[in-house]
Short mmCIF file of N, CA, C and O in Angstrom, two decimals:
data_model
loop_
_atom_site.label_atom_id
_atom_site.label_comp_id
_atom_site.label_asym_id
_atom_site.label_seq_id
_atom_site.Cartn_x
_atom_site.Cartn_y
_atom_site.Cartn_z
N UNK Q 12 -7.58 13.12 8.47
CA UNK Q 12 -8.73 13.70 7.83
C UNK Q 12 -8.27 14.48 6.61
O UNK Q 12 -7.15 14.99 6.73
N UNK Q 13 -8.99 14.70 5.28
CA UNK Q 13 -8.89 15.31 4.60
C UNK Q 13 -9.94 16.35 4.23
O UNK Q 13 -11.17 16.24 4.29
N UNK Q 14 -9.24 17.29 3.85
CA UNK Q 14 -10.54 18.72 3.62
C UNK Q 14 -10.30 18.71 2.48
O UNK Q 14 -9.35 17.99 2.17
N UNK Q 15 -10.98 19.44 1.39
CA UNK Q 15 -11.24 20.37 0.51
C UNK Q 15 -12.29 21.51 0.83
O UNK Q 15 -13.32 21.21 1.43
N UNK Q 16 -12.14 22.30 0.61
CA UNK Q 16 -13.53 23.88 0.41
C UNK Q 16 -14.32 23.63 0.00
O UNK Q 16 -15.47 23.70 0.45
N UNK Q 17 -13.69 22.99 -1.74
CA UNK Q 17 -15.01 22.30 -2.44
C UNK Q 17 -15.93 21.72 -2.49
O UNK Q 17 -17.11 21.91 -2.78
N UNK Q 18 -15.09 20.66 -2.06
CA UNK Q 18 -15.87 19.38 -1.80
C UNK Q 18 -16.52 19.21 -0.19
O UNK Q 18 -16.89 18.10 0.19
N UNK Q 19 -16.57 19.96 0.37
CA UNK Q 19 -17.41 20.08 1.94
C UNK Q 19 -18.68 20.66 1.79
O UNK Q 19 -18.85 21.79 1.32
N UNK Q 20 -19.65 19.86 2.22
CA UNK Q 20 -21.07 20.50 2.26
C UNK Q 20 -21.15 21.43 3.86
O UNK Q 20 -20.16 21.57 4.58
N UNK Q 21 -22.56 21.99 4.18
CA UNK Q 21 -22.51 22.75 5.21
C UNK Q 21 -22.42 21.61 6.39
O UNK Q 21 -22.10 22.03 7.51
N UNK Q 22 -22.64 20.46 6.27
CA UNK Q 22 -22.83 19.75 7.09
C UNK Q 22 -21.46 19.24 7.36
O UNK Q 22 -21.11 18.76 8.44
N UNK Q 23 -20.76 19.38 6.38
CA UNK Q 23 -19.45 18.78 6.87
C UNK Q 23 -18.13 19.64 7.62
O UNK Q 23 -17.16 19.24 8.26
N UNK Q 24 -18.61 21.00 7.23
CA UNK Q 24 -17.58 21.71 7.96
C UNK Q 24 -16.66 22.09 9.28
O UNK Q 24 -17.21 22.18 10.38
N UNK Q 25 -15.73 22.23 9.19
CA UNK Q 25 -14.80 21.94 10.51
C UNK Q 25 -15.51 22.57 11.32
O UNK Q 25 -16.14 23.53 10.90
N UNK Q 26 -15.58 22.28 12.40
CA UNK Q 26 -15.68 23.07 14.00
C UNK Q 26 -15.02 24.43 13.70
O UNK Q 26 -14.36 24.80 12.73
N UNK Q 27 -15.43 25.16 14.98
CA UNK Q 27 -15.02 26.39 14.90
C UNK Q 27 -14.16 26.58 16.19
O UNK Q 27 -14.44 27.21 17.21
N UNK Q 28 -12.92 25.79 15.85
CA UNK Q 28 -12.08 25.68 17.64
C UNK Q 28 -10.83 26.30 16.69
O UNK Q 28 -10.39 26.08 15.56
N UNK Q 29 -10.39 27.51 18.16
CA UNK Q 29 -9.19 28.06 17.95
C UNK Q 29 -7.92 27.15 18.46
O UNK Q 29 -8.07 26.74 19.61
N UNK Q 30 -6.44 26.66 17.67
CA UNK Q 30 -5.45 26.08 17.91
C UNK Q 30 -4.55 27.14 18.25
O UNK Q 30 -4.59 28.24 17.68
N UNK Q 31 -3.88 26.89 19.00
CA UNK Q 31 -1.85 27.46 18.88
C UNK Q 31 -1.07 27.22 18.08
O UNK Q 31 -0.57 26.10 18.14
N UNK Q 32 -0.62 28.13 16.99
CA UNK Q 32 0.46 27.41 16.37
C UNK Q 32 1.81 27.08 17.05
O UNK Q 32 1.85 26.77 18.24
N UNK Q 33 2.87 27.14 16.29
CA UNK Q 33 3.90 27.04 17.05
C UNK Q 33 4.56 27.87 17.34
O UNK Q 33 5.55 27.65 18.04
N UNK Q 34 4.30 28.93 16.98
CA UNK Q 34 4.79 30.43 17.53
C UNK Q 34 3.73 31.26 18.99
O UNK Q 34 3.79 32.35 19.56
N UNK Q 35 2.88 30.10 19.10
CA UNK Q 35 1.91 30.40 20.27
C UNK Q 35 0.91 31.31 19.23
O UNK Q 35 0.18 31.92 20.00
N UNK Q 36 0.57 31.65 17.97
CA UNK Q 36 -0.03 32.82 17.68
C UNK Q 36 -1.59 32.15 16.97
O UNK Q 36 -1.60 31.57 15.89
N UNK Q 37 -2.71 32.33 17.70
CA UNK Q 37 -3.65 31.80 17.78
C UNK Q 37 -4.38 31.54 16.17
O UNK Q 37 -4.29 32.39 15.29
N UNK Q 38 -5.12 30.19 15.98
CA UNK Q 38 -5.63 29.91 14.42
C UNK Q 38 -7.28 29.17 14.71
O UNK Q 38 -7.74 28.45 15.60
N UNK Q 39 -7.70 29.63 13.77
CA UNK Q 39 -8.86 28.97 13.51
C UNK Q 39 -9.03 27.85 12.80
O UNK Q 39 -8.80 28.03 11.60
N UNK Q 40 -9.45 26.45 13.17
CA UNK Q 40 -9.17 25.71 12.20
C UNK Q 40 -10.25 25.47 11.17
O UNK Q 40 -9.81 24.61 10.41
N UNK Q 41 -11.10 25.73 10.91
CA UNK Q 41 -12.17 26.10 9.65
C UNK Q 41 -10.98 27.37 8.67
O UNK Q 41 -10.98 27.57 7.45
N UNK Q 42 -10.30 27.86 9.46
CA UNK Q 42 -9.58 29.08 8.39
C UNK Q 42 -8.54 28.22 7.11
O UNK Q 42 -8.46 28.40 5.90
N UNK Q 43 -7.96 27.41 7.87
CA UNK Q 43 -7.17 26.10 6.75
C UNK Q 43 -7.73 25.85 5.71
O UNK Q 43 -7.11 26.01 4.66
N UNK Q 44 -9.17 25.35 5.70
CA UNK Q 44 -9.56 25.16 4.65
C UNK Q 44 -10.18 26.21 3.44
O UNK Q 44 -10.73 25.97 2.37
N UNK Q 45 -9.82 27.45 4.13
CA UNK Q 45 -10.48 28.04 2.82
C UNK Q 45 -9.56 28.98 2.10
O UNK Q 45 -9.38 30.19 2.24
N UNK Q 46 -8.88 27.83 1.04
CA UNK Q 46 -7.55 28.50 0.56
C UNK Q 46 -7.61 27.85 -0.92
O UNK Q 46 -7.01 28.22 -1.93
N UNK Q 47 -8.57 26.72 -0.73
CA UNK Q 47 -8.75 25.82 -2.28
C UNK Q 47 -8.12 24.95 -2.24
O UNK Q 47 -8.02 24.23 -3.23
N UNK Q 48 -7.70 24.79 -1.51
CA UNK Q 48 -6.37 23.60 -1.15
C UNK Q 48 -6.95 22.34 -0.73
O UNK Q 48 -7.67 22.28 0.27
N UNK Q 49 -6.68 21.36 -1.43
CA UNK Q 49 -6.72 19.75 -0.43
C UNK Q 49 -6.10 19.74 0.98
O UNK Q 49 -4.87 19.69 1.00
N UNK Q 50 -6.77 19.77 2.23
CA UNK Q 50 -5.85 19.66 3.43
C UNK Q 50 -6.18 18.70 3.65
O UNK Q 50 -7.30 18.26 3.38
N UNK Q 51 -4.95 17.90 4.40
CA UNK Q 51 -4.57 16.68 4.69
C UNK Q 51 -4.84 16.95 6.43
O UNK Q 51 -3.73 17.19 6.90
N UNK Q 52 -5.52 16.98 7.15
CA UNK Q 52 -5.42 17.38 8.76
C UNK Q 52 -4.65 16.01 10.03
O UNK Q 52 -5.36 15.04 10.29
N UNK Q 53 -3.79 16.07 10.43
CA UNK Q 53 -3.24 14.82 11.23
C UNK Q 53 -3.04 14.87 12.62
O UNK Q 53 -1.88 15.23 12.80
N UNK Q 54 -3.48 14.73 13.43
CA UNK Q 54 -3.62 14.93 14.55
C UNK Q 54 -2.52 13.40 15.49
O UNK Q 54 -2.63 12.20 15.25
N UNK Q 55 -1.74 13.96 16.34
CA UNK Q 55 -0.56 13.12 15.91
C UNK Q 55 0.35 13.67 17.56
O UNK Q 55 0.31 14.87 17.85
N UNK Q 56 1.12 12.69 18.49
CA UNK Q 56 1.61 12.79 19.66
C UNK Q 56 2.85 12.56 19.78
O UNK Q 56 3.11 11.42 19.40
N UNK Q 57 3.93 13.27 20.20
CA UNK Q 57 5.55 12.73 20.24
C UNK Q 57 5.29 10.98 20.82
O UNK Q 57 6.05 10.25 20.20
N UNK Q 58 4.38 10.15 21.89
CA UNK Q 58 4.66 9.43 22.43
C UNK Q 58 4.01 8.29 21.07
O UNK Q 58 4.13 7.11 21.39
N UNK Q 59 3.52 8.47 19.98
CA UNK Q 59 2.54 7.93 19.46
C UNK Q 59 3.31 7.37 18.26
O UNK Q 59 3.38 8.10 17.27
N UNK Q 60 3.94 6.08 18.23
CA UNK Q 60 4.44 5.61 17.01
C UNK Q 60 4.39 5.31 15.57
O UNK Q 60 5.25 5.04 14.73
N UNK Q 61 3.02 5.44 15.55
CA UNK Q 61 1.72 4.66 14.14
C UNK Q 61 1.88 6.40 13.94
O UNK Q 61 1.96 6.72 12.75
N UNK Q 62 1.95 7.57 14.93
CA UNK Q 62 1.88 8.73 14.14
C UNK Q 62 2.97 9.48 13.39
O UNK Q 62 3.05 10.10 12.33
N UNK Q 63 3.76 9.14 14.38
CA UNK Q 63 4.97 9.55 14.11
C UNK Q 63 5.32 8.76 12.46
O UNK Q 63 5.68 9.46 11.50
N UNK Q 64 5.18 7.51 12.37
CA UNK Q 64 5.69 6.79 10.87
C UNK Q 64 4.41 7.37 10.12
O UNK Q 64 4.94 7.56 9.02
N UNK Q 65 3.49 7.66 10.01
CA UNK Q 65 2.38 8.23 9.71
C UNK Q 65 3.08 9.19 9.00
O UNK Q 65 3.41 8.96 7.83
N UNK Q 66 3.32 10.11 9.49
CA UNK Q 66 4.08 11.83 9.50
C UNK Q 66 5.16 11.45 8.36
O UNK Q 66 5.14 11.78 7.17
N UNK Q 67 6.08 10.71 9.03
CA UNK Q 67 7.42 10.55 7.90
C UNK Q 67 6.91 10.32 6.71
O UNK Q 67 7.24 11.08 5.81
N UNK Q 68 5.69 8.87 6.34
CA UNK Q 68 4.80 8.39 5.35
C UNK Q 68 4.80 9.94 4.01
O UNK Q 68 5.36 10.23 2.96
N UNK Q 69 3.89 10.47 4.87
CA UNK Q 69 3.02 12.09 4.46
C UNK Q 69 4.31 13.11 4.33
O UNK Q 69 4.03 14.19 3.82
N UNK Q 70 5.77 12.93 4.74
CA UNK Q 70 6.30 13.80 4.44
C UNK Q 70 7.09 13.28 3.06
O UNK Q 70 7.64 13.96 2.19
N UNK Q 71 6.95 11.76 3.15
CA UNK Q 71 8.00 11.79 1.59
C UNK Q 71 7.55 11.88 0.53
O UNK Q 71 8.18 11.95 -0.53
N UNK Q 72 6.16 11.90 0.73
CA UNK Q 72 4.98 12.35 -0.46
C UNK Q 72 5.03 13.39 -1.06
O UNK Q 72 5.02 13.56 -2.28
N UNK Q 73 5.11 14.57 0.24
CA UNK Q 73 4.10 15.88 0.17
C UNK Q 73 4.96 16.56 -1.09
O UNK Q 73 4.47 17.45 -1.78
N UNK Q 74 6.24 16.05 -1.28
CA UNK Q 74 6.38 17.49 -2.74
C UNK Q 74 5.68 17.33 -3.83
O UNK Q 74 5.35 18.18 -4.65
N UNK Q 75 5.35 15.60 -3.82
CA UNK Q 75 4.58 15.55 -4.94
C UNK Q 75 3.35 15.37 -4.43
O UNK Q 75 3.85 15.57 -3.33
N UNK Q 76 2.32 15.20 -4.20
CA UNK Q 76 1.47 15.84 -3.60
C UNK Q 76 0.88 17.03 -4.02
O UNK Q 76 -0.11 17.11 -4.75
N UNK Q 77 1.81 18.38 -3.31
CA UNK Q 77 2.00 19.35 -3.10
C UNK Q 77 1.57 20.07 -4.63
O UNK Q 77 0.64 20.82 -4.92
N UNK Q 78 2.78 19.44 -5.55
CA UNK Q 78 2.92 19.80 -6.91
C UNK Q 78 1.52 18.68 -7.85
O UNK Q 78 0.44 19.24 -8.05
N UNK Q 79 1.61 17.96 -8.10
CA UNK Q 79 0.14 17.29 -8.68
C UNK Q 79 -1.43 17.82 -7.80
O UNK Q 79 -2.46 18.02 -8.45
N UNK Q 80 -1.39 17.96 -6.68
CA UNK Q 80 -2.31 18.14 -6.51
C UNK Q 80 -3.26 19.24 -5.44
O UNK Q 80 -4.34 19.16 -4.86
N UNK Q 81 -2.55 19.89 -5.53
CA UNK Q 81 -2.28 21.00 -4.28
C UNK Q 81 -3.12 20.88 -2.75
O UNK Q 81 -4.10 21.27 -2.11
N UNK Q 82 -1.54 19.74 -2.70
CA UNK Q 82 -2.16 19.47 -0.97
C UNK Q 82 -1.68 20.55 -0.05
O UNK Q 82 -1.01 21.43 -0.60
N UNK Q 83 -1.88 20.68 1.16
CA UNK Q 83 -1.28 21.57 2.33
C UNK Q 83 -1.75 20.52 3.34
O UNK Q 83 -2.89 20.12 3.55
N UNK Q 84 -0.22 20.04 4.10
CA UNK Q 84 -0.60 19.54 5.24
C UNK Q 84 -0.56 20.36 6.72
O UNK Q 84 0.16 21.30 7.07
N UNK Q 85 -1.47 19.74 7.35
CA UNK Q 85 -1.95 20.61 9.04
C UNK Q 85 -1.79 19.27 9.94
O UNK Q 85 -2.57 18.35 10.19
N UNK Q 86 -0.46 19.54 10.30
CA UNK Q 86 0.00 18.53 11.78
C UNK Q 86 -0.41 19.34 12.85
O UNK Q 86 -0.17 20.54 13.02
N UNK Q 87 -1.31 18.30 13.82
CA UNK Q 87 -1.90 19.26 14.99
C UNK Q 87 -1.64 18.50 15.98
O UNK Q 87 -2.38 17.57 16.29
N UNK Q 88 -0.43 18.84 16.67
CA UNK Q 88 0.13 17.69 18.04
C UNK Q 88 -0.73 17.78 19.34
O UNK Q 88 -0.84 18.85 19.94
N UNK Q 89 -1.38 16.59 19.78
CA UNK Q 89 -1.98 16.36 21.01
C UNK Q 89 -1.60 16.65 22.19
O UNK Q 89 -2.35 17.08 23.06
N UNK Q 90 0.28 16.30 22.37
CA UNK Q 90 1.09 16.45 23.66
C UNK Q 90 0.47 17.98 24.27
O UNK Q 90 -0.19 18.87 23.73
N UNK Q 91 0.88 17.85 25.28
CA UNK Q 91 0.19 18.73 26.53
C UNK Q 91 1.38 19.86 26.84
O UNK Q 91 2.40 19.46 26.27
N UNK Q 92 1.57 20.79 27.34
CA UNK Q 92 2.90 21.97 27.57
C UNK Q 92 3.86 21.21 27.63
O UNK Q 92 4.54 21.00 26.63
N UNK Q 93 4.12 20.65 28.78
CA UNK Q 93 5.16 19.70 29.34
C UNK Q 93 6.28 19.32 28.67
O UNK Q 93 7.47 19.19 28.96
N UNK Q 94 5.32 19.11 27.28
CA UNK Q 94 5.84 18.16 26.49
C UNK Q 94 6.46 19.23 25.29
O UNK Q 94 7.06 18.78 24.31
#
């Protein structure tokens, strides 16, 4: 999925569900997008192969990206504690 601030009408706006980051320290994900930033959102599983090459894809991009067009990517892993 991709966000912009801008470009989102009221109808399109993220849910209002709190994530874990990876420090366990709790986020809102409507809060991502309001920075002006293009977010790139990827929702994505250690067991999941199409995501994983997905990810690598989006990481050899992102400096340029990053720099032309001010992306910020939000990897949001599915796996369960366990994992």
């Amino acid at each position: 999925m991709i966000f912009s601030s801008s470009l989102l009408r009221a109808q399109d706006q993220l849910p209002d569900v709190s994530l874990q980051d990876v420090n366990g320290e709790k986020v809102e994900l409507a809060s991502l997008t309001q920075n002006g930033k293009i977010t790139v959102i990827s929702f994505w599983a250690t067991w999941c192969s199409p995501c994983k090459k997905e990810l690598a894809n989006i990481a050899s991009l992102y400096d340029d990206w990053k720099e032309q067009y001010n992306v910020q990517i939000v990897a949001i892993s599915i796996d369960d504690a366990r994992n």
